[in-house]
Short mmCIF file of C-alpha atoms in Angstrom, two decimals:
data_model
loop_
_atom_site.label_atom_id
_atom_site.label_comp_id
_atom_site.label_asym_id
_atom_site.label_seq_id
_atom_site.Cartn_x
_atom_site.Cartn_y
_atom_site.Cartn_z
CA MET Q 10 58.88 26.84 132.42
CA ASP Q 11 56.22 24.14 132.29
CA PRO Q 12 57.63 21.22 134.33
CA GLN Q 13 56.49 18.88 131.56
CA GLN Q 14 58.74 20.72 129.10
CA GLU Q 15 61.79 20.78 131.36
CA LYS Q 16 64.62 18.75 129.87
CA LYS Q 17 65.99 15.85 131.88
CA HIS Q 18 69.21 14.13 130.89
CA ILE Q 19 70.09 10.48 130.44
CA THR Q 20 73.60 9.20 129.77
CA ALA Q 21 74.25 7.36 126.53
CA GLU Q 22 75.27 4.29 128.51
CA ASP Q 23 72.02 4.23 130.50
CA ALA Q 24 69.94 4.85 127.37
CA GLU Q 25 71.67 2.02 125.53
CA SER Q 26 71.37 -0.41 128.44
CA PHE Q 27 67.69 0.42 128.94
CA THR Q 28 66.91 0.02 125.25
CA THR Q 29 68.74 -3.29 125.00
CA LYS Q 30 66.77 -4.65 127.96
CA ILE Q 31 63.45 -3.55 126.45
CA LEU Q 32 64.33 -5.17 123.14
CA THR Q 33 65.49 -8.49 124.56
CA ALA Q 34 62.47 -8.63 126.87
CA ASN Q 35 60.32 -8.36 123.74
CA GLY Q 36 62.02 -11.30 122.08
CA VAL Q 37 64.81 -9.61 120.12
CA PRO Q 38 68.00 -11.74 120.09
CA ALA Q 39 70.76 -10.17 122.19
CA SER Q 40 73.14 -9.63 119.26
CA ASN Q 41 70.44 -7.83 117.28
CA ALA Q 42 69.32 -5.82 120.31
CA THR Q 43 72.87 -4.52 120.73
CA ILE Q 44 72.95 -3.26 117.13
CA ILE Q 45 69.53 -1.63 117.39
CA SER Q 46 70.17 0.10 120.71
CA LYS Q 47 73.53 1.46 119.57
CA CYS Q 48 71.96 2.90 116.42
CA LEU Q 49 69.08 4.53 118.29
CA VAL Q 50 71.34 6.08 120.91
CA GLN Q 51 73.73 7.35 118.24
CA ALA Q 52 70.79 9.25 116.75
CA ASP Q 53 70.01 10.80 120.13
CA LEU Q 54 73.64 11.74 120.65
CA ARG Q 55 73.74 13.47 117.26
CA GLY Q 56 70.64 15.49 118.14
CA VAL Q 57 68.43 13.53 115.76
CA ASP Q 58 65.91 12.95 118.55
CA THR Q 59 63.26 12.03 116.00
CA HIS Q 60 65.08 8.76 115.31
CA GLY Q 61 66.37 7.88 118.77
CA ILE Q 62 65.07 5.70 121.58
CA ASN Q 63 61.73 7.53 121.50
CA ARG Q 64 60.96 5.20 118.60
CA ILE Q 65 60.95 2.19 120.93
CA PRO Q 66 57.22 2.31 121.82
CA SER Q 67 56.18 2.29 118.15
CA TYR Q 68 58.59 -0.54 117.33
CA MET Q 69 57.38 -2.63 120.27
CA GLU Q 70 53.77 -2.03 119.28
CA ARG Q 71 54.50 -3.41 115.81
CA ILE Q 72 55.98 -6.52 117.42
CA ARG Q 73 52.83 -6.94 119.52
CA GLN Q 74 50.69 -6.42 116.42
CA GLY Q 75 52.55 -9.24 114.68
CA VAL Q 76 53.76 -7.11 111.75
CA LEU Q 77 57.43 -6.92 112.81
CA ASP Q 78 59.33 -10.13 113.54
CA ALA Q 79 61.41 -9.56 116.67
CA LYS Q 80 63.36 -12.79 116.24
CA ALA Q 81 64.18 -12.49 112.54
CA HIS Q 82 67.73 -12.82 111.26
CA PRO Q 83 68.44 -11.38 107.80
CA VAL Q 84 69.71 -13.65 105.03
CA LEU Q 85 72.58 -12.68 102.70
CA ASN Q 86 72.69 -13.76 99.05
CA GLN Q 87 75.82 -13.01 97.00
CA ILE Q 88 74.83 -12.08 93.43
CA THR Q 89 78.18 -11.14 91.83
CA PRO Q 90 81.62 -10.41 93.33
CA VAL Q 91 80.54 -6.81 93.97
CA VAL Q 92 76.76 -7.15 94.40
CA ALA Q 93 74.77 -8.82 97.17
CA GLN Q 94 71.24 -8.79 98.47
CA VAL Q 95 69.98 -9.04 102.02
CA ASP Q 96 66.51 -10.36 102.78
CA GLY Q 97 65.49 -8.64 105.99
CA GLN Q 98 62.91 -11.36 106.75
CA ASN Q 99 60.60 -8.63 108.12
CA GLY Q 100 62.96 -8.04 111.04
CA PHE Q 101 64.40 -4.79 112.30
CA GLY Q 102 65.80 -2.61 109.53
CA PHE Q 103 68.81 -1.76 111.67
CA VAL Q 104 69.98 -5.36 111.61
CA ALA Q 105 69.44 -5.88 107.88
CA ALA Q 106 71.14 -2.59 107.01
CA HIS Q 107 74.05 -3.32 109.35
CA MET Q 108 74.59 -6.68 107.65
CA GLY Q 109 74.24 -5.07 104.24
CA MET Q 110 76.78 -2.32 104.82
CA ALA Q 111 79.19 -4.77 106.46
CA ARG Q 112 79.08 -6.91 103.31
CA ALA Q 113 79.39 -3.84 101.06
CA ILE Q 114 82.53 -2.86 102.99
CA GLU Q 115 84.01 -6.34 102.61
CA MET Q 116 83.43 -6.25 98.85
CA ALA Q 117 84.84 -2.74 98.56
CA ARG Q 118 88.00 -3.76 100.40
CA GLU Q 119 88.61 -6.47 97.82
CA TYR Q 120 87.19 -4.98 94.64
CA GLY Q 121 87.00 -1.24 95.32
CA ILE Q 122 83.21 -1.05 95.50
CA GLY Q 123 80.33 -3.02 96.95
CA PHE Q 124 76.60 -2.75 96.27
CA VAL Q 125 73.93 -4.27 98.51
CA SER Q 126 70.19 -4.20 97.97
CA VAL Q 127 68.00 -4.94 101.00
CA LYS Q 128 64.44 -6.23 100.69
CA HIS Q 129 61.58 -7.05 103.07
CA SER Q 130 63.02 -4.79 105.76
CA ASN Q 131 61.70 -2.17 108.17
CA HIS Q 132 62.60 1.33 109.29
CA PHE Q 133 66.34 1.55 110.02
CA GLY Q 134 66.36 4.81 111.95
CA MET Q 135 68.85 7.56 111.23
CA SER Q 136 70.66 6.97 107.93
CA ALA Q 137 73.82 8.63 109.22
CA TRP Q 138 74.64 5.67 111.47
CA ILE Q 139 75.10 3.50 108.37
CA VAL Q 140 77.26 6.20 106.81
CA GLN Q 141 79.28 6.19 110.04
CA GLN Q 142 79.63 2.40 109.84
CA ALA Q 143 81.31 2.90 106.46
CA LEU Q 144 83.42 5.80 107.73
CA ASP Q 145 84.67 3.69 110.63
CA ALA Q 146 85.96 1.27 107.99
CA GLY Q 147 87.57 4.11 106.03
CA MET Q 148 84.97 3.95 103.25
CA MET Q 149 82.87 6.37 101.27
CA SER Q 150 79.20 5.42 101.10
CA LEU Q 151 75.75 5.94 99.64
CA VAL Q 152 72.73 5.03 101.78
CA PHE Q 153 69.20 5.09 100.33
CA THR Q 154 65.89 3.82 101.67
CA ASN Q 155 62.22 4.18 100.87
CA SER Q 156 59.42 4.69 103.36
CA SER Q 157 55.66 4.90 103.80
CA PRO Q 158 53.63 7.55 101.93
CA ALA Q 159 53.81 11.04 103.38
CA LEU Q 160 54.68 13.28 100.44
CA PRO Q 161 52.72 14.16 97.31
CA VAL Q 162 54.44 14.11 93.95
CA TRP Q 163 54.84 17.60 92.54
CA GLY Q 164 51.44 18.79 91.39
CA GLY Q 165 49.60 16.07 93.33
CA ARG Q 166 47.66 16.24 96.59
CA GLU Q 167 47.68 12.66 97.89
CA LYS Q 168 50.35 10.96 99.98
CA LEU Q 169 52.33 8.81 97.56
CA MET Q 170 56.08 9.02 98.09
CA GLY Q 171 57.92 8.52 101.36
CA VAL Q 172 59.97 11.13 103.17
CA SER Q 173 62.88 8.88 102.28
CA PRO Q 174 66.32 10.17 103.29
CA LEU Q 175 69.32 10.39 101.01
CA ALA Q 176 72.61 9.89 102.83
CA CYS Q 177 76.27 9.62 101.90
CA GLY Q 178 79.68 10.15 103.42
CA ALA Q 179 83.41 10.38 102.84
CA PRO Q 180 86.34 10.21 105.26
CA ALA Q 181 88.80 13.04 105.76
CA GLY Q 182 92.23 13.45 107.34
CA LYS Q 183 92.56 15.98 110.14
CA GLU Q 184 89.20 17.63 109.51
CA LYS Q 185 85.67 16.33 110.06
CA PRO Q 186 84.31 13.76 107.60
CA PHE Q 187 81.58 14.62 105.12
CA ILE Q 188 78.22 13.24 106.29
CA LEU Q 189 75.04 14.13 104.43
CA ASP Q 190 71.72 12.81 105.72
CA MET Q 191 68.67 14.66 104.49
CA ALA Q 192 65.02 14.06 103.68
CA PRO Q 193 63.49 15.22 100.37
CA SER Q 194 60.87 17.14 102.35
CA ILE Q 195 61.26 20.56 103.95
CA ALA Q 196 61.46 18.76 107.29
CA ALA Q 197 61.66 15.11 108.29
CA ARG Q 198 58.33 13.59 109.31
CA GLY Q 199 59.93 12.51 112.57
CA LYS Q 200 60.21 16.17 113.56
CA ILE Q 201 56.43 16.45 113.37
CA TYR Q 202 56.01 13.37 115.58
CA LYS Q 203 58.50 14.90 118.00
CA ALA Q 204 56.60 18.21 118.10
CA ALA Q 205 53.36 16.32 118.73
CA ARG Q 206 54.96 14.42 121.64
CA ARG Q 207 56.26 17.61 123.16
CA GLY Q 208 53.18 19.75 122.56
CA GLU Q 209 55.11 22.13 120.33
CA LYS Q 210 54.10 24.01 117.18
CA ILE Q 211 55.76 23.45 113.81
CA PRO Q 212 56.64 26.01 111.11
CA ALA Q 213 53.69 26.61 108.81
CA ASP Q 214 55.63 25.70 105.66
CA TRP Q 215 56.44 22.13 106.72
CA ALA Q 216 53.13 20.45 105.92
CA LEU Q 217 49.49 20.78 104.92
CA ASP Q 218 46.59 19.52 107.01
CA GLY Q 219 43.95 17.11 105.76
CA GLU Q 220 42.14 19.95 104.02
CA GLY Q 221 45.21 21.14 102.16
CA ARG Q 222 45.94 24.17 104.32
CA GLN Q 223 49.17 25.19 106.00
CA THR Q 224 49.22 24.37 109.70
CA GLU Q 225 51.38 24.86 112.77
CA ASP Q 226 49.62 22.01 114.57
CA PRO Q 227 51.72 18.82 114.28
CA ASN Q 228 48.70 16.57 114.84
CA ARG Q 229 46.81 18.21 111.98
CA ALA Q 230 49.95 17.98 109.86
CA LEU Q 231 50.08 14.23 110.42
CA GLU Q 232 46.56 14.03 108.99
CA GLY Q 233 47.75 15.75 105.82
CA VAL Q 234 50.93 15.71 103.75
CA MET Q 235 54.54 16.78 104.07
CA LEU Q 236 55.82 19.34 101.59
CA PRO Q 237 58.84 18.60 99.37
CA MET Q 238 61.91 20.80 99.57
CA GLY Q 239 62.55 22.77 96.41
CA GLY Q 240 59.18 21.86 94.93
CA PRO Q 241 59.64 19.44 92.01
CA LYS Q 242 63.27 18.77 92.98
CA GLY Q 243 62.39 17.30 96.37
CA SER Q 244 59.56 15.36 94.79
CA ALA Q 245 61.94 13.88 92.20
CA LEU Q 246 64.43 12.87 94.91
CA ALA Q 247 61.65 11.00 96.71
CA VAL Q 248 60.85 9.12 93.50
CA MET Q 249 64.55 8.36 93.07
CA MET Q 250 64.67 6.77 96.53
CA ASP Q 251 61.74 4.56 95.56
CA VAL Q 252 63.47 3.46 92.34
CA PHE Q 253 66.75 2.42 93.97
CA SER Q 254 65.31 1.13 97.26
CA GLY Q 255 61.89 -0.24 96.38
CA VAL Q 256 61.70 -1.14 92.69
CA LEU Q 257 65.23 -2.53 92.43
CA SER Q 258 65.12 -4.60 95.62
CA GLY Q 259 61.75 -6.25 95.13
CA SER Q 260 60.27 -4.51 98.16
CA ALA Q 261 57.14 -2.38 98.32
CA PHE Q 262 57.15 0.84 96.30
CA ALA Q 263 54.86 3.43 94.67
CA GLY Q 264 53.01 4.20 97.88
CA HIS Q 265 52.71 0.62 99.12
CA VAL Q 266 55.22 0.71 102.00
CA THR Q 267 53.16 0.24 105.15
CA GLY Q 268 53.25 3.07 107.67
CA PRO Q 269 54.73 2.66 111.17
CA TYR Q 270 51.33 2.92 112.84
CA ASP Q 271 49.42 0.70 110.41
CA PRO Q 272 48.97 -2.78 111.96
CA SER Q 273 47.49 -4.34 108.83
CA LYS Q 274 50.68 -5.79 107.32
CA PRO Q 275 54.51 -5.69 107.36
CA ALA Q 276 56.20 -2.51 106.15
CA ASP Q 277 58.27 -4.21 103.39
CA VAL Q 278 60.85 -1.41 103.22
CA GLY Q 279 63.78 -1.53 100.79
CA HIS Q 280 67.30 -0.11 101.12
CA PHE Q 281 70.21 0.47 98.73
CA LEU Q 282 73.73 0.57 100.19
CA VAL Q 283 77.07 1.26 98.54
CA ALA Q 284 80.61 1.27 99.96
CA ILE Q 285 83.50 2.73 97.95
CA LYS Q 286 87.24 2.66 98.61
CA PRO Q 287 88.42 6.27 98.58
CA ASP Q 288 91.87 5.44 97.20
CA LEU Q 289 90.75 3.95 93.89
CA PHE Q 290 92.12 6.82 91.81
CA MET Q 291 94.86 8.25 94.03
CA GLY Q 292 96.70 7.50 97.24
CA LEU Q 293 94.68 7.56 100.45
CA ASP Q 294 96.75 10.40 101.89
CA ASP Q 295 96.11 12.48 98.78
CA PHE Q 296 92.38 11.82 99.02
CA LYS Q 297 92.25 12.82 102.67
CA GLU Q 298 94.27 15.97 102.02
CA ARG Q 299 91.82 16.93 99.29
CA MET Q 300 88.87 16.30 101.63
CA ASP Q 301 90.53 18.42 104.32
CA TYR Q 302 91.03 21.21 101.79
CA LEU Q 303 87.38 21.00 100.75
CA TYR Q 304 86.32 21.26 104.40
CA GLN Q 305 88.54 24.29 104.95
CA ARG Q 306 87.25 26.01 101.82
CA VAL Q 307 83.62 25.40 102.79
CA VAL Q 308 83.79 26.55 106.41
CA GLY Q 309 86.18 29.36 105.52
CA SER Q 310 83.95 30.74 102.79
CA GLU Q 311 83.05 34.42 103.03
CA LYS Q 312 79.93 34.68 105.18
CA MET Q 313 76.72 36.44 104.25
CA ALA Q 314 75.38 39.18 106.52
CA GLY Q 315 74.12 37.86 109.86
CA VAL Q 316 75.94 34.52 109.67
CA ASP Q 317 78.42 33.83 112.45
CA ARG Q 318 79.71 30.47 111.26
CA ILE Q 319 79.49 28.21 108.23
CA TYR Q 320 79.11 24.52 108.98
CA TYR Q 321 80.13 21.54 106.87
CA PRO Q 322 77.43 18.93 106.17
CA GLY Q 323 77.09 16.76 109.27
CA GLU Q 324 79.25 19.04 111.41
CA ILE Q 325 76.47 20.37 113.64
CA GLU Q 326 75.44 16.82 114.50
CA GLN Q 327 79.04 15.86 115.24
CA ILE Q 328 79.40 18.84 117.58
CA THR Q 329 76.11 17.94 119.26
CA ARG Q 330 77.37 14.40 119.78
CA GLU Q 331 80.52 15.66 121.49
CA GLU Q 332 78.40 17.79 123.82
CA ARG Q 333 75.83 15.12 124.65
CA VAL Q 334 78.47 12.51 125.41
CA LYS Q 335 79.40 14.84 128.27
CA THR Q 336 76.03 16.26 129.32
CA GLY Q 337 73.67 13.40 128.51
CA ILE Q 338 70.69 13.15 126.15
CA PRO Q 339 67.79 15.53 126.88
CA PHE Q 340 64.22 14.24 127.18
CA VAL Q 341 60.97 15.82 128.34
CA GLN Q 342 58.87 14.04 130.97
CA ALA Q 343 56.25 12.81 128.51
CA GLU Q 344 58.95 11.01 126.54
CA ILE Q 345 60.41 9.44 129.67
CA ASP Q 346 56.94 8.35 130.79
CA SER Q 347 56.26 6.73 127.42
CA LEU Q 348 59.51 4.79 127.56
CA ASN Q 349 58.93 3.71 131.14
CA LYS Q 350 55.47 2.41 130.22
CA GLU Q 351 57.23 0.07 127.82
CA ALA Q 352 59.54 -0.96 130.65
CA ASP Q 353 56.57 -1.73 132.89
CA LYS Q 354 55.05 -4.00 130.25
CA VAL Q 355 58.06 -6.33 130.35
CA GLY Q 356 59.38 -5.85 133.88
CA VAL Q 357 62.42 -3.71 133.03
CA GLU Q 358 63.72 -1.07 135.45
CA HIS Q 359 62.87 2.54 134.64
CA LEU Q 360 65.23 4.96 132.95
CA VAL Q 361 67.65 6.77 135.24
CA VAL Q 362 67.35 10.54 134.75
CA SER Q 363 69.23 13.50 136.14
#
């Protein structure tokens, strides 16, 4: 094996501590840095390496470029008893979304449901961490966001819609909770960035290059467009994310969200967050029993030829998390080097690897 491709492992605790130090050294308030680092490490633990601490160099570069405000604190505005809006103040999306879901949960506890629109935000990483925030409070949730152009509308050829994930969740009893977190594209754009970092090829049906041809080269794919899942269906889901997250919130939309590597202006991302009490129409125990039964029916379904196991949405990531808590988070040397370069810029100790 190429030594550069050999996986080295970092504990979640070390990854979180390192990330917090990098953030605070770059001017992020300690309370915000704690939220951000926890969210990034949770992505790594769940195997969503595309949205983990490898994002730190790009975030720090946006701070240095002056298009992401490291010190910003979001502002909450209550609209009605069950609706609020958070102005992200061009700070980290993690912080604005965390505040938004926390308020949605508070409203849902009192009124059964809470809606929060977030404007003037930035990338908030893996959507599933916000779903988990709601699950930890015993709530169902919907989590939408928009993002910078990467996907053509069906029948088009230009980047217009974002690869904007749709996420939701519901608690269960004895079984695993339902956690859906998916992009409207065949693959998340972060997977292409990850392949480029690691010098790996991508499947030919993920994206087109700048000349409109299928490619296995992630760098050429980044010059072109992502492809929507299910053709017009994936395209329509991307438009839906823009309606609820961009149009409704007052943030950028219709292809005007600024990309993560564009230093010309703030991203102006929008989010849409909903928390729902699961016992609105029946007792909580009844709801959880029904969710457990659904889980059992899904994973116990008769398998097609060649399938060893059927997984519930979010289950693979939950299993991965359990494993990585024990074994550590895997990184290749190029990723570690990139993170340690950020450490050198602000005098933070290097990552500890095993």
